[in-house]
Amino acid sequence: MGAALSHFTTYLANSLCGGSSRKLIAGWWYSILALSLIISLMAFWTVSTRSSAEAFASLWSTFIIVGLCIGGTMVMRRFHTSIAVGFFMGSVVATSQLFFLLFLVYLGYAADRSEQALSSYEESLNAFFCLVQCLLLGSFAAILGAHRSQILEKSGGGGGGAGGGNVAGTQSADSLGDTYEPPQGTLS
């Protein structure tokens, strides 16, 4: 399965992004950001026109997706460590599952409103956007999992730019070598 996924995402990168899996990952992320903006704007509409339970579900999903967008953008641009990328991948999978459940919840709300002879257009639209977001996030997690080495920082680079390097005034474990000596001095 892993090899087939890697071949498929390589094919996507070749056909859509000129062979660059980094561009594929970035483009997929930008589409997630765009849909997140639409979902966030829809939350304001839901809050102003629907019940408190539906408003809470909409606002909570907005807070979660905004947090994921901010944290994910930070990981994609600056923090390229394995722990950050792994945490990000886990967050993306969890958020994908949340949006699948919201898809089902909004379908239930639409069915309830249809039974009451009320318009269910907004719930159906929310359900559709949640399903699309679920699929985008799930496929993004799969693409990121297949090509995470493109995001992880390369060892031995060391510069202070985006995604690499040390914090000012510290040494990496590689630069310490095998000759570590504890500082000399007395504690008062």
Short mmCIF file of N, CA and C in Angstrom, two decimals:
data_model
loop_
_atom_site.label_atom_id
_atom_site.label_comp_id
_atom_site.label_asym_id
_atom_site.label_seq_id
_atom_site.Cartn_x
_atom_site.Cartn_y
_atom_site.Cartn_z
N MET A 1 0.82 -1.19 0.00
CA MET A 1 0.00 0.00 0.00
C MET A 1 0.86 1.25 0.00
N GLY A 2 1.93 1.25 0.80
CA GLY A 2 2.80 2.42 0.89
C GLY A 2 3.50 2.72 -0.43
N ALA A 3 3.93 1.67 -1.12
CA ALA A 3 4.60 1.88 -2.40
C ALA A 3 3.62 2.38 -3.45
N ALA A 4 2.40 1.86 -3.44
CA ALA A 4 1.39 2.31 -4.40
C ALA A 4 1.04 3.77 -4.15
N LEU A 5 0.91 4.15 -2.87
CA LEU A 5 0.61 5.54 -2.54
C LEU A 5 1.75 6.46 -2.96
N SER A 6 2.97 6.01 -2.74
CA SER A 6 4.12 6.81 -3.14
C SER A 6 4.18 6.97 -4.66
N HIS A 7 3.88 5.91 -5.38
CA HIS A 7 3.86 6.00 -6.85
C HIS A 7 2.75 6.92 -7.32
N PHE A 8 1.58 6.83 -6.69
CA PHE A 8 0.46 7.67 -7.08
C PHE A 8 0.75 9.14 -6.82
N THR A 9 1.30 9.45 -5.64
CA THR A 9 1.60 10.85 -5.33
C THR A 9 2.75 11.37 -6.19
N THR A 10 3.68 10.51 -6.54
CA THR A 10 4.74 10.91 -7.47
C THR A 10 4.14 11.22 -8.85
N TYR A 11 3.18 10.40 -9.27
CA TYR A 11 2.48 10.66 -10.53
C TYR A 11 1.75 12.01 -10.47
N LEU A 12 1.06 12.27 -9.34
CA LEU A 12 0.39 13.57 -9.19
C LEU A 12 1.38 14.72 -9.23
N ALA A 13 2.51 14.55 -8.56
CA ALA A 13 3.52 15.61 -8.56
C ALA A 13 4.07 15.83 -9.97
N ASN A 14 4.29 14.75 -10.71
CA ASN A 14 4.80 14.88 -12.08
C ASN A 14 3.79 15.54 -13.00
N SER A 15 2.52 15.17 -12.87
CA SER A 15 1.52 15.69 -13.80
C SER A 15 1.03 17.08 -13.42
N LEU A 16 1.00 17.41 -12.13
CA LEU A 16 0.44 18.70 -11.71
C LEU A 16 1.49 19.75 -11.34
N CYS A 17 2.64 19.31 -10.87
CA CYS A 17 3.60 20.26 -10.29
C CYS A 17 4.99 20.14 -10.89
N GLY A 18 5.13 19.62 -12.05
CA GLY A 18 6.43 19.53 -12.68
C GLY A 18 7.40 18.62 -11.96
N GLY A 19 6.89 17.62 -11.25
CA GLY A 19 7.76 16.66 -10.58
C GLY A 19 8.13 17.03 -9.15
N SER A 20 7.69 18.16 -8.66
CA SER A 20 8.05 18.59 -7.31
C SER A 20 6.99 18.16 -6.30
N SER A 21 7.37 17.23 -5.42
CA SER A 21 6.42 16.81 -4.39
C SER A 21 6.23 17.90 -3.34
N ARG A 22 7.21 18.76 -3.15
CA ARG A 22 7.05 19.90 -2.24
C ARG A 22 5.98 20.85 -2.75
N LYS A 23 5.93 21.08 -4.07
CA LYS A 23 4.89 21.94 -4.64
C LYS A 23 3.52 21.27 -4.52
N LEU A 24 3.47 19.96 -4.67
CA LEU A 24 2.21 19.24 -4.52
C LEU A 24 1.70 19.38 -3.09
N ILE A 25 2.56 19.20 -2.12
CA ILE A 25 2.18 19.33 -0.72
C ILE A 25 1.72 20.75 -0.43
N ALA A 26 2.47 21.74 -0.92
CA ALA A 26 2.10 23.14 -0.69
C ALA A 26 0.78 23.49 -1.37
N GLY A 27 0.58 23.04 -2.59
CA GLY A 27 -0.66 23.32 -3.30
C GLY A 27 -1.86 22.70 -2.62
N TRP A 28 -1.69 21.47 -2.14
CA TRP A 28 -2.77 20.80 -1.42
C TRP A 28 -3.07 21.57 -0.14
N TRP A 29 -2.04 22.04 0.55
CA TRP A 29 -2.23 22.79 1.78
C TRP A 29 -2.95 24.11 1.51
N TYR A 30 -2.61 24.78 0.42
CA TYR A 30 -3.28 26.04 0.09
C TYR A 30 -4.75 25.81 -0.23
N SER A 31 -5.09 24.70 -0.84
CA SER A 31 -6.50 24.41 -1.09
C SER A 31 -7.24 24.14 0.23
N ILE A 32 -6.57 23.51 1.19
CA ILE A 32 -7.16 23.31 2.51
C ILE A 32 -7.37 24.66 3.19
N LEU A 33 -6.41 25.57 3.07
CA LEU A 33 -6.55 26.90 3.67
C LEU A 33 -7.72 27.65 3.06
N ALA A 34 -7.89 27.56 1.74
CA ALA A 34 -8.99 28.26 1.08
C ALA A 34 -10.34 27.71 1.54
N LEU A 35 -10.48 26.40 1.61
CA LEU A 35 -11.73 25.82 2.06
C LEU A 35 -11.97 26.12 3.54
N SER A 36 -10.90 26.22 4.32
CA SER A 36 -11.04 26.58 5.73
C SER A 36 -11.60 27.99 5.89
N LEU A 37 -11.21 28.88 5.02
CA LEU A 37 -11.76 30.24 5.04
C LEU A 37 -13.26 30.20 4.74
N ILE A 38 -13.66 29.43 3.76
CA ILE A 38 -15.08 29.32 3.42
C ILE A 38 -15.88 28.72 4.59
N ILE A 39 -15.34 27.68 5.21
CA ILE A 39 -16.02 27.05 6.34
C ILE A 39 -16.12 28.03 7.51
N SER A 40 -15.07 28.81 7.73
CA SER A 40 -15.10 29.80 8.81
C SER A 40 -16.15 30.87 8.56
N LEU A 41 -16.28 31.31 7.32
CA LEU A 41 -17.31 32.30 6.99
C LEU A 41 -18.71 31.70 7.12
N MET A 42 -18.86 30.45 6.75
CA MET A 42 -20.15 29.78 6.90
C MET A 42 -20.55 29.64 8.37
N ALA A 43 -19.56 29.56 9.26
CA ALA A 43 -19.86 29.45 10.69
C ALA A 43 -20.60 30.68 11.19
N PHE A 44 -20.23 31.86 10.70
CA PHE A 44 -20.93 33.07 11.11
C PHE A 44 -22.39 33.04 10.67
N TRP A 45 -22.63 32.53 9.47
CA TRP A 45 -23.99 32.40 8.97
C TRP A 45 -24.77 31.40 9.82
N THR A 46 -24.15 30.31 10.18
CA THR A 46 -24.82 29.29 10.98
C THR A 46 -25.16 29.82 12.37
N VAL A 47 -24.23 30.56 12.98
CA VAL A 47 -24.46 31.10 14.31
C VAL A 47 -25.64 32.06 14.31
N SER A 48 -25.75 32.85 13.26
CA SER A 48 -26.80 33.87 13.24
C SER A 48 -28.17 33.32 12.86
N THR A 49 -28.25 32.12 12.28
CA THR A 49 -29.54 31.65 11.79
C THR A 49 -30.01 30.31 12.35
N ARG A 50 -29.20 29.58 13.08
CA ARG A 50 -29.58 28.23 13.50
C ARG A 50 -29.56 28.08 15.02
N SER A 51 -29.88 26.87 15.48
CA SER A 51 -29.97 26.59 16.91
C SER A 51 -28.60 26.67 17.58
N SER A 52 -28.63 26.67 18.91
CA SER A 52 -27.36 26.79 19.64
C SER A 52 -26.48 25.55 19.47
N ALA A 53 -27.07 24.37 19.36
CA ALA A 53 -26.27 23.16 19.16
C ALA A 53 -25.55 23.19 17.82
N GLU A 54 -26.27 23.59 16.79
CA GLU A 54 -25.66 23.68 15.47
C GLU A 54 -24.62 24.79 15.42
N ALA A 55 -24.91 25.89 16.11
CA ALA A 55 -23.96 27.00 16.17
C ALA A 55 -22.69 26.58 16.89
N PHE A 56 -22.82 25.82 17.98
CA PHE A 56 -21.64 25.36 18.70
C PHE A 56 -20.79 24.45 17.84
N ALA A 57 -21.42 23.51 17.15
CA ALA A 57 -20.66 22.60 16.27
C ALA A 57 -19.92 23.38 15.20
N SER A 58 -20.57 24.38 14.66
CA SER A 58 -19.95 25.18 13.60
C SER A 58 -18.78 26.01 14.14
N LEU A 59 -19.00 26.66 15.30
CA LEU A 59 -17.92 27.47 15.88
C LEU A 59 -16.75 26.61 16.34
N TRP A 60 -17.04 25.47 16.95
CA TRP A 60 -15.97 24.60 17.42
C TRP A 60 -15.11 24.10 16.26
N SER A 61 -15.77 23.71 15.17
CA SER A 61 -15.01 23.25 14.00
C SER A 61 -14.19 24.40 13.42
N THR A 62 -14.71 25.62 13.50
CA THR A 62 -13.94 26.77 13.03
C THR A 62 -12.70 27.00 13.88
N PHE A 63 -12.85 26.92 15.20
CA PHE A 63 -11.69 27.09 16.07
C PHE A 63 -10.64 26.01 15.81
N ILE A 64 -11.09 24.78 15.63
CA ILE A 64 -10.17 23.67 15.37
C ILE A 64 -9.44 23.88 14.05
N ILE A 65 -10.18 24.24 13.00
CA ILE A 65 -9.54 24.36 11.68
C ILE A 65 -8.63 25.59 11.62
N VAL A 66 -8.99 26.67 12.31
CA VAL A 66 -8.10 27.84 12.34
C VAL A 66 -6.81 27.49 13.08
N GLY A 67 -6.94 26.77 14.19
CA GLY A 67 -5.74 26.32 14.91
C GLY A 67 -4.87 25.41 14.07
N LEU A 68 -5.50 24.50 13.33
CA LEU A 68 -4.74 23.61 12.45
C LEU A 68 -4.07 24.40 11.33
N CYS A 69 -4.77 25.37 10.78
CA CYS A 69 -4.18 26.19 9.70
C CYS A 69 -2.97 26.98 10.19
N ILE A 70 -3.08 27.57 11.35
CA ILE A 70 -1.96 28.34 11.89
C ILE A 70 -0.79 27.42 12.23
N GLY A 71 -1.08 26.36 12.99
CA GLY A 71 -0.01 25.42 13.35
C GLY A 71 0.59 24.72 12.15
N GLY A 72 -0.25 24.32 11.20
CA GLY A 72 0.25 23.65 10.01
C GLY A 72 1.12 24.54 9.15
N THR A 73 0.72 25.79 9.03
CA THR A 73 1.54 26.73 8.26
C THR A 73 2.88 26.96 8.94
N MET A 74 2.89 27.00 10.28
CA MET A 74 4.16 27.14 11.00
C MET A 74 5.05 25.93 10.77
N VAL A 75 4.47 24.73 10.79
CA VAL A 75 5.27 23.52 10.56
C VAL A 75 5.78 23.50 9.12
N MET A 76 4.92 23.86 8.17
CA MET A 76 5.32 23.80 6.76
C MET A 76 6.39 24.84 6.43
N ARG A 77 6.39 25.96 7.13
CA ARG A 77 7.33 27.03 6.80
C ARG A 77 8.58 27.04 7.68
N ARG A 78 8.45 26.68 8.95
CA ARG A 78 9.58 26.90 9.84
C ARG A 78 10.04 25.65 10.60
N PHE A 79 9.14 24.94 11.22
CA PHE A 79 9.51 23.85 12.13
C PHE A 79 9.48 22.52 11.38
N HIS A 80 10.61 22.12 10.84
CA HIS A 80 10.70 20.92 10.01
C HIS A 80 11.29 19.74 10.75
N THR A 81 11.09 19.65 12.05
CA THR A 81 11.61 18.53 12.81
C THR A 81 10.66 17.35 12.69
N SER A 82 11.16 16.17 12.98
CA SER A 82 10.32 14.98 12.85
C SER A 82 9.17 15.00 13.85
N ILE A 83 9.38 15.53 15.05
CA ILE A 83 8.31 15.57 16.04
C ILE A 83 7.23 16.55 15.61
N ALA A 84 7.61 17.68 15.05
CA ALA A 84 6.62 18.67 14.60
C ALA A 84 5.82 18.15 13.41
N VAL A 85 6.49 17.53 12.45
CA VAL A 85 5.79 16.98 11.28
C VAL A 85 4.89 15.82 11.70
N GLY A 86 5.36 14.98 12.62
CA GLY A 86 4.53 13.87 13.10
C GLY A 86 3.31 14.35 13.86
N PHE A 87 3.49 15.34 14.72
CA PHE A 87 2.36 15.91 15.45
C PHE A 87 1.38 16.55 14.48
N PHE A 88 1.89 17.24 13.49
CA PHE A 88 1.06 17.86 12.47
C PHE A 88 0.26 16.82 11.69
N MET A 89 0.91 15.72 11.30
CA MET A 89 0.21 14.66 10.58
C MET A 89 -0.90 14.06 11.43
N GLY A 90 -0.64 13.85 12.70
CA GLY A 90 -1.67 13.33 13.60
C GLY A 90 -2.83 14.30 13.75
N SER A 91 -2.52 15.57 13.84
CA SER A 91 -3.57 16.60 13.94
C SER A 91 -4.42 16.65 12.68
N VAL A 92 -3.78 16.49 11.53
CA VAL A 92 -4.51 16.51 10.26
C VAL A 92 -5.45 15.31 10.18
N VAL A 93 -4.99 14.14 10.59
CA VAL A 93 -5.85 12.95 10.56
C VAL A 93 -7.03 13.12 11.52
N ALA A 94 -6.77 13.61 12.72
CA ALA A 94 -7.84 13.81 13.70
C ALA A 94 -8.86 14.84 13.20
N THR A 95 -8.39 15.90 12.59
CA THR A 95 -9.29 16.92 12.07
C THR A 95 -10.08 16.39 10.88
N SER A 96 -9.47 15.54 10.09
CA SER A 96 -10.19 14.90 8.99
C SER A 96 -11.35 14.06 9.52
N GLN A 97 -11.10 13.32 10.59
CA GLN A 97 -12.16 12.52 11.19
C GLN A 97 -13.25 13.40 11.78
N LEU A 98 -12.86 14.52 12.40
CA LEU A 98 -13.84 15.47 12.93
C LEU A 98 -14.76 15.97 11.82
N PHE A 99 -14.19 16.32 10.68
CA PHE A 99 -15.01 16.83 9.60
C PHE A 99 -15.88 15.75 8.97
N PHE A 100 -15.45 14.50 9.02
CA PHE A 100 -16.33 13.43 8.56
C PHE A 100 -17.54 13.31 9.49
N LEU A 101 -17.29 13.38 10.80
CA LEU A 101 -18.40 13.32 11.75
C LEU A 101 -19.32 14.53 11.60
N LEU A 102 -18.75 15.70 11.35
CA LEU A 102 -19.58 16.89 11.12
C LEU A 102 -20.41 16.75 9.85
N PHE A 103 -19.86 16.10 8.83
CA PHE A 103 -20.62 15.81 7.63
C PHE A 103 -21.88 15.02 7.98
N LEU A 104 -21.71 13.98 8.81
CA LEU A 104 -22.85 13.17 9.22
C LEU A 104 -23.83 13.96 10.09
N VAL A 105 -23.30 14.80 10.97
CA VAL A 105 -24.17 15.62 11.84
C VAL A 105 -24.99 16.59 11.00
N TYR A 106 -24.36 17.26 10.05
CA TYR A 106 -25.09 18.20 9.22
C TYR A 106 -26.11 17.50 8.33
N LEU A 107 -25.82 16.29 7.89
CA LEU A 107 -26.83 15.52 7.14
C LEU A 107 -28.03 15.21 8.04
N GLY A 108 -27.77 14.91 9.30
CA GLY A 108 -28.86 14.68 10.25
C GLY A 108 -29.69 15.93 10.48
N TYR A 109 -29.01 17.08 10.62
CA TYR A 109 -29.74 18.34 10.77
C TYR A 109 -30.58 18.63 9.52
N ALA A 110 -30.02 18.35 8.35
CA ALA A 110 -30.77 18.59 7.10
C ALA A 110 -32.00 17.69 7.03
N ALA A 111 -31.85 16.44 7.44
CA ALA A 111 -33.00 15.53 7.43
C ALA A 111 -34.07 16.00 8.41
N ASP A 112 -33.65 16.45 9.59
CA ASP A 112 -34.61 16.95 10.57
C ASP A 112 -35.36 18.18 10.04
N ARG A 113 -34.64 19.08 9.42
CA ARG A 113 -35.29 20.29 8.90
C ARG A 113 -36.20 19.95 7.73
N SER A 114 -35.85 18.98 6.93
CA SER A 114 -36.72 18.56 5.82
C SER A 114 -38.01 17.95 6.34
N GLU A 115 -37.92 17.16 7.42
CA GLU A 115 -39.12 16.57 8.02
C GLU A 115 -40.04 17.63 8.59
N GLN A 116 -39.48 18.75 9.01
CA GLN A 116 -40.28 19.84 9.56
C GLN A 116 -40.75 20.82 8.48
N ALA A 117 -40.51 20.47 7.23
CA ALA A 117 -40.89 21.30 6.07
C ALA A 117 -40.18 22.65 6.09
N LEU A 118 -38.91 22.67 6.57
CA LEU A 118 -38.08 23.87 6.56
C LEU A 118 -36.97 23.69 5.54
N SER A 119 -36.38 24.79 5.16
CA SER A 119 -35.27 24.75 4.20
C SER A 119 -34.05 24.09 4.84
N SER A 120 -33.46 23.15 4.12
CA SER A 120 -32.27 22.47 4.63
C SER A 120 -31.05 22.77 3.74
N TYR A 121 -31.13 23.86 2.98
CA TYR A 121 -30.05 24.19 2.05
C TYR A 121 -28.73 24.45 2.79
N GLU A 122 -28.78 25.22 3.86
CA GLU A 122 -27.55 25.55 4.58
C GLU A 122 -26.90 24.32 5.19
N GLU A 123 -27.70 23.43 5.75
CA GLU A 123 -27.15 22.22 6.33
C GLU A 123 -26.53 21.32 5.26
N SER A 124 -27.20 21.25 4.12
CA SER A 124 -26.64 20.45 3.02
C SER A 124 -25.34 21.05 2.51
N LEU A 125 -25.28 22.37 2.44
CA LEU A 125 -24.05 23.04 2.00
C LEU A 125 -22.93 22.83 3.02
N ASN A 126 -23.26 22.96 4.31
CA ASN A 126 -22.26 22.69 5.36
C ASN A 126 -21.79 21.25 5.30
N ALA A 127 -22.72 20.32 5.09
CA ALA A 127 -22.34 18.90 5.00
C ALA A 127 -21.40 18.68 3.82
N PHE A 128 -21.70 19.30 2.68
CA PHE A 128 -20.85 19.15 1.50
C PHE A 128 -19.44 19.70 1.78
N PHE A 129 -19.35 20.91 2.37
CA PHE A 129 -18.03 21.49 2.66
C PHE A 129 -17.27 20.66 3.68
N CYS A 130 -17.97 20.08 4.65
CA CYS A 130 -17.29 19.23 5.63
C CYS A 130 -16.77 17.95 4.98
N LEU A 131 -17.53 17.38 4.05
CA LEU A 131 -17.06 16.19 3.35
C LEU A 131 -15.84 16.50 2.49
N VAL A 132 -15.88 17.62 1.78
CA VAL A 132 -14.74 18.00 0.95
C VAL A 132 -13.51 18.26 1.82
N GLN A 133 -13.72 18.95 2.96
CA GLN A 133 -12.59 19.22 3.86
C GLN A 133 -12.05 17.91 4.42
N CYS A 134 -12.91 16.98 4.76
CA CYS A 134 -12.48 15.67 5.25
C CYS A 134 -11.62 14.96 4.21
N LEU A 135 -12.07 14.96 2.97
CA LEU A 135 -11.31 14.30 1.91
C LEU A 135 -9.99 15.01 1.63
N LEU A 136 -10.00 16.34 1.63
CA LEU A 136 -8.76 17.08 1.42
C LEU A 136 -7.76 16.82 2.54
N LEU A 137 -8.23 16.85 3.78
CA LEU A 137 -7.32 16.62 4.92
C LEU A 137 -6.80 15.19 4.93
N GLY A 138 -7.67 14.23 4.67
CA GLY A 138 -7.24 12.83 4.66
C GLY A 138 -6.23 12.56 3.56
N SER A 139 -6.49 13.08 2.37
CA SER A 139 -5.53 12.87 1.27
C SER A 139 -4.24 13.65 1.51
N PHE A 140 -4.34 14.82 2.15
CA PHE A 140 -3.14 15.57 2.49
C PHE A 140 -2.28 14.79 3.47
N ALA A 141 -2.91 14.16 4.47
CA ALA A 141 -2.15 13.36 5.43
C ALA A 141 -1.45 12.19 4.72
N ALA A 142 -2.14 11.59 3.76
CA ALA A 142 -1.53 10.48 3.02
C ALA A 142 -0.35 10.97 2.18
N ILE A 143 -0.53 12.11 1.51
CA ILE A 143 0.55 12.67 0.68
C ILE A 143 1.73 13.07 1.56
N LEU A 144 1.43 13.72 2.68
CA LEU A 144 2.49 14.14 3.60
C LEU A 144 3.21 12.92 4.18
N GLY A 145 2.46 11.86 4.48
CA GLY A 145 3.09 10.65 4.99
C GLY A 145 4.00 10.00 3.96
N ALA A 146 3.58 10.04 2.71
CA ALA A 146 4.39 9.42 1.65
C ALA A 146 5.64 10.24 1.34
N HIS A 147 5.56 11.55 1.51
CA HIS A 147 6.68 12.42 1.14
C HIS A 147 7.14 13.29 2.31
N ARG A 148 7.08 12.76 3.52
CA ARG A 148 7.48 13.56 4.67
C ARG A 148 8.97 13.89 4.65
N SER A 149 9.75 13.10 3.96
CA SER A 149 11.18 13.38 3.88
C SER A 149 11.44 14.68 3.11
N GLN A 150 10.49 15.11 2.29
CA GLN A 150 10.64 16.38 1.57
C GLN A 150 10.44 17.56 2.50
N ILE A 151 9.75 17.36 3.62
CA ILE A 151 9.47 18.43 4.57
C ILE A 151 10.50 18.46 5.68
N LEU A 152 10.95 17.27 6.12
CA LEU A 152 11.89 17.20 7.24
C LEU A 152 13.19 17.90 6.89
N GLU A 153 13.77 18.56 7.91
CA GLU A 153 15.03 19.25 7.67
C GLU A 153 16.14 18.24 7.45
N LYS A 154 17.06 18.62 6.63
CA LYS A 154 18.21 17.76 6.33
C LYS A 154 19.22 17.91 7.45
N SER A 155 19.76 16.81 7.92
CA SER A 155 20.75 16.89 8.99
C SER A 155 22.06 17.45 8.44
N GLY A 156 22.73 18.21 9.27
CA GLY A 156 24.01 18.77 8.87
C GLY A 156 23.88 20.12 8.22
N GLY A 157 22.64 20.61 7.97
CA GLY A 157 22.45 21.91 7.32
C GLY A 157 22.86 23.02 8.26
N GLY A 158 22.09 23.19 9.32
CA GLY A 158 22.48 24.08 10.38
C GLY A 158 22.20 25.54 10.24
N GLY A 159 21.83 26.11 9.13
CA GLY A 159 21.62 27.53 9.03
C GLY A 159 20.50 28.01 9.91
N GLY A 160 20.41 29.30 10.12
CA GLY A 160 19.39 29.86 10.98
C GLY A 160 18.14 30.24 10.23
N GLY A 161 17.99 29.88 9.00
CA GLY A 161 16.83 30.29 8.20
C GLY A 161 15.60 29.48 8.52
N ALA A 162 14.62 29.59 7.65
CA ALA A 162 13.36 28.92 7.86
C ALA A 162 13.56 27.41 7.83
N GLY A 163 13.10 26.79 8.90
CA GLY A 163 13.09 25.33 8.94
C GLY A 163 14.38 24.69 9.35
N GLY A 164 15.41 25.43 9.62
CA GLY A 164 16.63 24.74 9.97
C GLY A 164 17.40 25.52 11.00
N GLY A 165 18.37 24.85 11.53
CA GLY A 165 19.30 25.56 12.38
C GLY A 165 19.00 25.45 13.85
N ASN A 166 19.83 26.15 14.57
CA ASN A 166 19.79 26.10 16.01
C ASN A 166 19.24 27.40 16.54
N VAL A 167 18.77 27.31 17.77
CA VAL A 167 18.37 28.51 18.47
C VAL A 167 19.65 29.26 18.83
N ALA A 168 19.60 30.57 18.78
CA ALA A 168 20.80 31.37 19.05
C ALA A 168 21.39 31.02 20.41
N GLY A 169 22.67 30.77 20.45
CA GLY A 169 23.37 30.50 21.69
C GLY A 169 23.36 29.04 22.11
N THR A 170 22.83 28.15 21.31
CA THR A 170 22.82 26.74 21.67
C THR A 170 23.60 25.95 20.65
N GLN A 171 23.96 24.75 21.03
CA GLN A 171 24.67 23.85 20.13
C GLN A 171 23.80 22.65 19.85
N SER A 172 23.90 22.14 18.63
CA SER A 172 23.15 20.93 18.31
C SER A 172 23.89 19.73 18.88
N ALA A 173 23.20 18.60 18.93
CA ALA A 173 23.81 17.38 19.45
C ALA A 173 24.96 16.94 18.56
N ASP A 174 24.87 17.21 17.23
CA ASP A 174 25.94 16.82 16.33
C ASP A 174 27.22 17.61 16.59
N SER A 175 27.09 18.87 16.99
CA SER A 175 28.28 19.69 17.17
C SER A 175 28.97 19.40 18.50
N LEU A 176 28.27 18.74 19.43
CA LEU A 176 28.90 18.42 20.71
C LEU A 176 29.87 17.27 20.58
N GLY A 177 29.55 16.33 19.71
CA GLY A 177 30.44 15.19 19.49
C GLY A 177 30.50 14.28 20.70
N ASP A 178 31.60 13.56 20.83
CA ASP A 178 31.77 12.62 21.93
C ASP A 178 32.60 13.21 23.06
N THR A 179 32.96 14.46 22.99
CA THR A 179 33.89 15.05 23.97
C THR A 179 33.17 16.06 24.87
N TYR A 180 32.00 15.75 25.31
CA TYR A 180 31.26 16.67 26.17
C TYR A 180 31.89 16.69 27.56
N GLU A 181 32.12 17.88 28.05
CA GLU A 181 32.61 18.06 29.42
C GLU A 181 31.66 18.99 30.12
N PRO A 182 31.20 18.62 31.31
CA PRO A 182 30.28 19.51 32.03
C PRO A 182 31.00 20.78 32.44
N PRO A 183 30.25 21.87 32.62
CA PRO A 183 30.89 23.12 33.00
C PRO A 183 31.55 23.02 34.37
N GLN A 184 32.69 23.68 34.51
CA GLN A 184 33.43 23.68 35.77
C GLN A 184 32.98 24.87 36.60
N GLY A 185 32.84 24.67 37.85
CA GLY A 185 32.43 25.75 38.74
C GLY A 185 31.73 25.21 39.96
N THR A 186 31.49 26.07 40.88
CA THR A 186 30.83 25.64 42.10
C THR A 186 29.49 26.33 42.20
N LEU A 187 28.58 25.66 42.85
CA LEU A 187 27.27 26.23 43.10
C LEU A 187 27.27 26.87 44.46
N SER A 188 26.73 28.05 44.58
CA SER A 188 26.69 28.72 45.88
C SER A 188 25.33 28.62 46.49
#
